[in-house]
PDB file of C-alpha atoms in Angstrom:
ATOM      1  CA  MET A 449     175.256 329.663   8.061  1.00 91.00           C
ATOM      2  CA  THR A 450     174.865 331.369  11.589  1.00 95.00           C
ATOM      3  CA  ARG A 451     173.905 335.381  12.043  1.00 95.00           C
ATOM      4  CA  GLU A 452     177.319 336.054  12.513  1.00 96.00           C
ATOM      5  CA  GLU A 453     178.814 334.254   9.757  1.00 96.00           C
ATOM      6  CA  ALA A 454     176.233 336.017   7.244  1.00 96.00           C
ATOM      7  CA  MET A 455     177.183 339.386   9.032  1.00 96.00           C
ATOM      8  CA  GLU A 456     180.796 338.929   8.732  1.00 95.00           C
ATOM      9  CA  ARG A 457     180.287 337.221   4.779  1.00 96.00           C
ATOM     10  CA  PHE A 458     177.834 340.099   3.779  1.00 97.00           C
ATOM     11  CA  GLY A 459     178.832 342.833   5.903  1.00 96.00           C
ATOM     12  CA  PHE A 460     175.598 343.709   7.968  1.00 97.00           C
ATOM     13  CA  ASP A 461     173.231 341.745  10.294  1.00 97.00           C
ATOM     14  CA  PRO A 462     170.427 339.849   7.900  1.00 97.00           C
ATOM     15  CA  GLU A 463     167.983 340.260  10.853  1.00 97.00           C
ATOM     16  CA  GLU A 464     168.358 344.376  10.594  1.00 96.00           C
ATOM     17  CA  ILE A 465     167.307 344.302   6.983  1.00 96.00           C
ATOM     18  CA  GLY A 466     163.822 345.710   6.322  1.00 94.00           C
ATOM     19  CA  ASN A 467     160.981 346.742   8.364  1.00 91.00           C
ATOM     20  CA  ARG A 468     159.430 343.998   9.487  1.00 93.00           C
ATOM     21  CA  PRO A 469     162.005 341.176   8.793  1.00 93.00           C
ATOM     22  CA  ARG A 470     160.904 337.615   8.666  1.00 96.00           C
ATOM     23  CA  GLY A 471     163.700 335.523   8.246  1.00 97.00           C
ATOM     24  CA  TRP A 472     166.631 334.997   5.672  1.00 98.00           C
ATOM     25  CA  TRP A 473     168.594 332.477   4.219  1.00 97.00           C
ATOM     26  CA  ILE A 474     171.343 331.792   1.360  1.00 97.00           C
ATOM     27  CA  VAL A 475     170.174 331.640  -1.755  1.00 97.00           C
ATOM     28  CA  GLU A 476     170.752 327.407  -3.177  1.00 96.00           C
ATOM     29  CA  ARG A 477     168.822 327.487  -6.627  1.00 95.00           C
ATOM     30  CA  ILE A 478     167.327 330.634  -9.045  1.00 95.00           C
ATOM     31  CA  GLU A 479     163.588 330.834  -9.637  1.00 90.00           C
ATOM     32  CA  GLU A 480     161.409 333.389 -11.069  1.00 87.00           C
ATOM     33  CA  GLU A 481     161.804 335.296  -8.177  1.00 85.00           C
ATOM     34  CA  GLU A 482     165.468 335.311  -7.539  1.00 91.00           C
ATOM     35  CA  SER A 483     166.079 335.942 -11.175  1.00 92.00           C
ATOM     36  CA  ASP A 484     163.728 338.949 -11.590  1.00 89.00           C
ATOM     37  CA  ALA A 485     166.017 340.756  -8.919  1.00 94.00           C
ATOM     38  CA  GLY A 486     168.950 339.380 -10.533  1.00 95.00           C
ATOM     39  CA  ALA A 487     170.246 337.468  -7.217  1.00 96.00           C
ATOM     40  CA  GLN A 488     172.857 334.783  -7.874  1.00 96.00           C
ATOM     41  CA  ILE A 489     173.540 331.195  -6.201  1.00 96.00           C
ATOM     42  CA  GLY A 490     175.340 332.107  -2.971  1.00 96.00           C
ATOM     43  CA  ASP A 491     173.220 335.220  -2.480  1.00 97.00           C
ATOM     44  CA  LEU A 492     171.660 336.403   1.069  1.00 98.00           C
ATOM     45  CA  CYS A 493     167.597 336.824   1.071  1.00 97.00           C
ATOM     46  CA  VAL A 494     166.227 338.345   3.589  1.00 98.00           C
ATOM     47  CA  LYS A 495     162.586 338.406   3.373  1.00 97.00           C
ATOM     48  CA  THR A 496     160.266 340.801   4.916  1.00 97.00           C
ATOM     49  CA  ARG A 497     156.838 342.166   5.613  1.00 96.00           C
ATOM     50  CA  ASP A 498     157.584 345.660   4.312  1.00 95.00           C
ATOM     51  CA  GLY A 499     154.840 346.087   1.397  1.00 92.00           C
ATOM     52  CA  GLU A 500     155.366 349.365  -0.916  1.00 92.00           C
ATOM     53  CA  ASP A 501     157.592 350.666   2.094  1.00 94.00           C
ATOM     54  CA  LEU A 502     161.029 349.574   1.253  1.00 96.00           C
ATOM     55  CA  ASP A 503     164.004 350.201   3.244  1.00 96.00           C
ATOM     56  CA  ASP A 504     165.869 352.634   2.323  1.00 96.00           C
ATOM     57  CA  GLU A 505     169.102 351.588   3.894  1.00 96.00           C
ATOM     58  CA  ALA A 506     169.000 348.229   2.361  1.00 96.00           C
ATOM     59  CA  LEU A 507     168.961 349.765  -0.979  1.00 96.00           C
ATOM     60  CA  LYS A 508     172.092 351.658  -0.373  1.00 96.00           C
ATOM     61  CA  LYS A 509     174.183 348.317   0.521  1.00 96.00           C
ATOM     62  CA  PRO A 510     177.494 347.975  -1.874  1.00 95.00           C
ATOM     63  CA  ASN A 511     176.040 344.802  -2.023  1.00 96.00           C
ATOM     64  CA  TYR A 512     172.582 345.023  -2.854  1.00 97.00           C
ATOM     65  CA  ARG A 513     171.647 343.136  -6.143  1.00 97.00           C
ATOM     66  CA  GLY A 514     167.964 343.830  -5.968  1.00 97.00           C
ATOM     67  CA  VAL A 515     164.345 343.556  -4.449  1.00 97.00           C
ATOM     68  CA  ALA A 516     161.113 340.761  -5.645  1.00 95.00           C
ATOM     69  CA  TRP A 517     157.802 341.177  -4.231  1.00 94.00           C
ATOM     70  CA  ASP A 518     155.720 337.555  -3.566  1.00 91.00           C
ATOM     71  CA  THR A 519     153.354 336.835  -6.570  1.00 88.00           C
ATOM     72  CA  PHE A 520     150.997 335.593  -4.020  1.00 91.00           C
ATOM     73  CA  ASP A 521     151.090 338.098  -1.414  1.00 93.00           C
ATOM     74  CA  PRO A 522     152.798 341.373  -2.194  1.00 90.00           C
ATOM     75  CA  THR A 523     153.398 342.198   1.380  1.00 94.00           C
ATOM     76  CA  TYR A 524     155.936 339.646   1.592  1.00 96.00           C
ATOM     77  CA  VAL A 525     159.526 341.332   0.092  1.00 96.00           C
ATOM     78  CA  TYR A 526     162.662 339.659  -0.829  1.00 96.00           C
ATOM     79  CA  TYR A 527     165.637 341.716  -0.515  1.00 97.00           C
ATOM     80  CA  TYR A 528     169.027 339.975  -2.018  1.00 98.00           C
ATOM     81  CA  PHE A 529     172.464 341.178  -1.543  1.00 98.00           C
ATOM     82  CA  ALA A 530     175.725 339.552  -2.696  1.00 96.00           C
ATOM     83  CA  PRO A 531     179.009 338.194  -0.744  1.00 96.00           C
ATOM     84  CA  LEU A 532     181.467 341.260  -0.687  1.00 94.00           C
ATOM     85  CA  ALA A 533     184.301 339.680  -2.050  1.00 79.00           C
ATOM     86  CA  ASP A 534     181.339 338.702  -4.917  1.00 62.00           C
ATOM     87  CA  SER A 535     180.821 342.766  -5.405  1.00 53.00           C
ATOM     88  CA  GLY A 536     184.414 343.931  -5.278  1.00 54.00           C
ATOM     89  CA  HIS A 537     184.468 344.596  -1.547  1.00 52.00           C
ATOM     90  CA  LEU A 538     186.379 343.009   1.287  1.00 47.00           C
ATOM     91  CA  ALA A 539     184.778 341.342   3.947  1.00 45.00           C
ATOM     92  CA  PRO A 540     185.242 343.223   7.417  1.00 41.00           C
TER      93      PRO A 540
END
């Protein structure tokens, strides 16, 4: 998925989520961290180096599902978002 496709599907630029973004991808399988955050297959995951300093704007997104911290290095934070159609909103 391209950045532009992600912007259309999720309603925002994934590269502008988090205070210190490190990358993003679409969830293909559910592991412990995804499960703890309430993520589902097809969701957007944005990896950041936010630690305890979460991005308040990300948490306010209408399709925000949850957040998880890396178990090995808790300075890494993973934000999860549902596609807009799945959260009851229409894509822009």
